[in-house]
CSV table of C-alpha atoms in Angstrom, one decimal:
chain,number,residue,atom,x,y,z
A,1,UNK,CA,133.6,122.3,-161.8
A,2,UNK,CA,131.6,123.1,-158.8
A,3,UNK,CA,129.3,125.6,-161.3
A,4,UNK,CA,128.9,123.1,-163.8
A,5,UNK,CA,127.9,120.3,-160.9
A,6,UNK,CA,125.5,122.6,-159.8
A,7,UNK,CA,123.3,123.2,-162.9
A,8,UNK,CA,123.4,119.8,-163.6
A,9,UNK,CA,126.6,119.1,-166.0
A,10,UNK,CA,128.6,116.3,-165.4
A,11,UNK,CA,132.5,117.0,-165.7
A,12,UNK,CA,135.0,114.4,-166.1
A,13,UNK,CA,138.6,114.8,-166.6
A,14,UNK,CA,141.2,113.6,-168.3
A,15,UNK,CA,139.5,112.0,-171.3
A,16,UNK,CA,141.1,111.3,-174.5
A,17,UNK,CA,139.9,110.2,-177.7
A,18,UNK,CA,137.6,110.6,-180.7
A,19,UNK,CA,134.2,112.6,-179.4
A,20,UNK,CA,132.2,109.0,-180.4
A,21,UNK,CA,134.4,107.0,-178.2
A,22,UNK,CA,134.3,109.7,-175.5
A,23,UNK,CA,130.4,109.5,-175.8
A,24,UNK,CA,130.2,106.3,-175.6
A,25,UNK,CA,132.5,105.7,-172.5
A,26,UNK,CA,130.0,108.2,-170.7
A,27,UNK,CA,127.2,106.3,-171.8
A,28,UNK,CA,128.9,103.0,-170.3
A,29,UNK,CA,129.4,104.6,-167.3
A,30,UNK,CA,133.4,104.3,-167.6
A,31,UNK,CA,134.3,107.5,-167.2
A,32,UNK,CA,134.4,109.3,-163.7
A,33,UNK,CA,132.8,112.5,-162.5
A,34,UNK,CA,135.4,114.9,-161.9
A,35,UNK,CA,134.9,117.1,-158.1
A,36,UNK,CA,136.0,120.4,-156.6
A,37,UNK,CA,139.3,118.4,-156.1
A,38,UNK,CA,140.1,117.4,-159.1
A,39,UNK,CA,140.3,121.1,-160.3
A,40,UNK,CA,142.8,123.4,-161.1
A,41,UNK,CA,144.1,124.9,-157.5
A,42,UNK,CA,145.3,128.1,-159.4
A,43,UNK,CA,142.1,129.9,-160.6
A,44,UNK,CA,140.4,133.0,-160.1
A,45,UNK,CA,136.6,132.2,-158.9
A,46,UNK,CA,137.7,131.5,-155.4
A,47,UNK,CA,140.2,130.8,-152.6
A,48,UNK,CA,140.6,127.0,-151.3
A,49,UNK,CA,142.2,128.4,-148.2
A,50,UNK,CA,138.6,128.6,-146.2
């Protein structure tokens, strides 16, 4: 997420729907932007421990 956040995509989480409704949820500024916590703790790009 923290990638993405950094060249300028906004992430949000936990969406469902049809791509139009989606879309337009973004648009009406109903959906929110998903942050370093919100992702998954088990990865490989780097350790939350420090």
């Amino acid at each position: 997420i923290q990638l993405l956040s950094d060249g300028g995509v906004s992430v949000c989480t936990g969406v469902s729907g049809t791509v139009s409704q989606v879309v337009a949820e973004w648009k009406g500024g109903s959906l929110a932007e998903a942050g370093a916590s919100d992702a998954c703790t088990r990865h490989a790009f780097h350790d939350h421990q420090g």
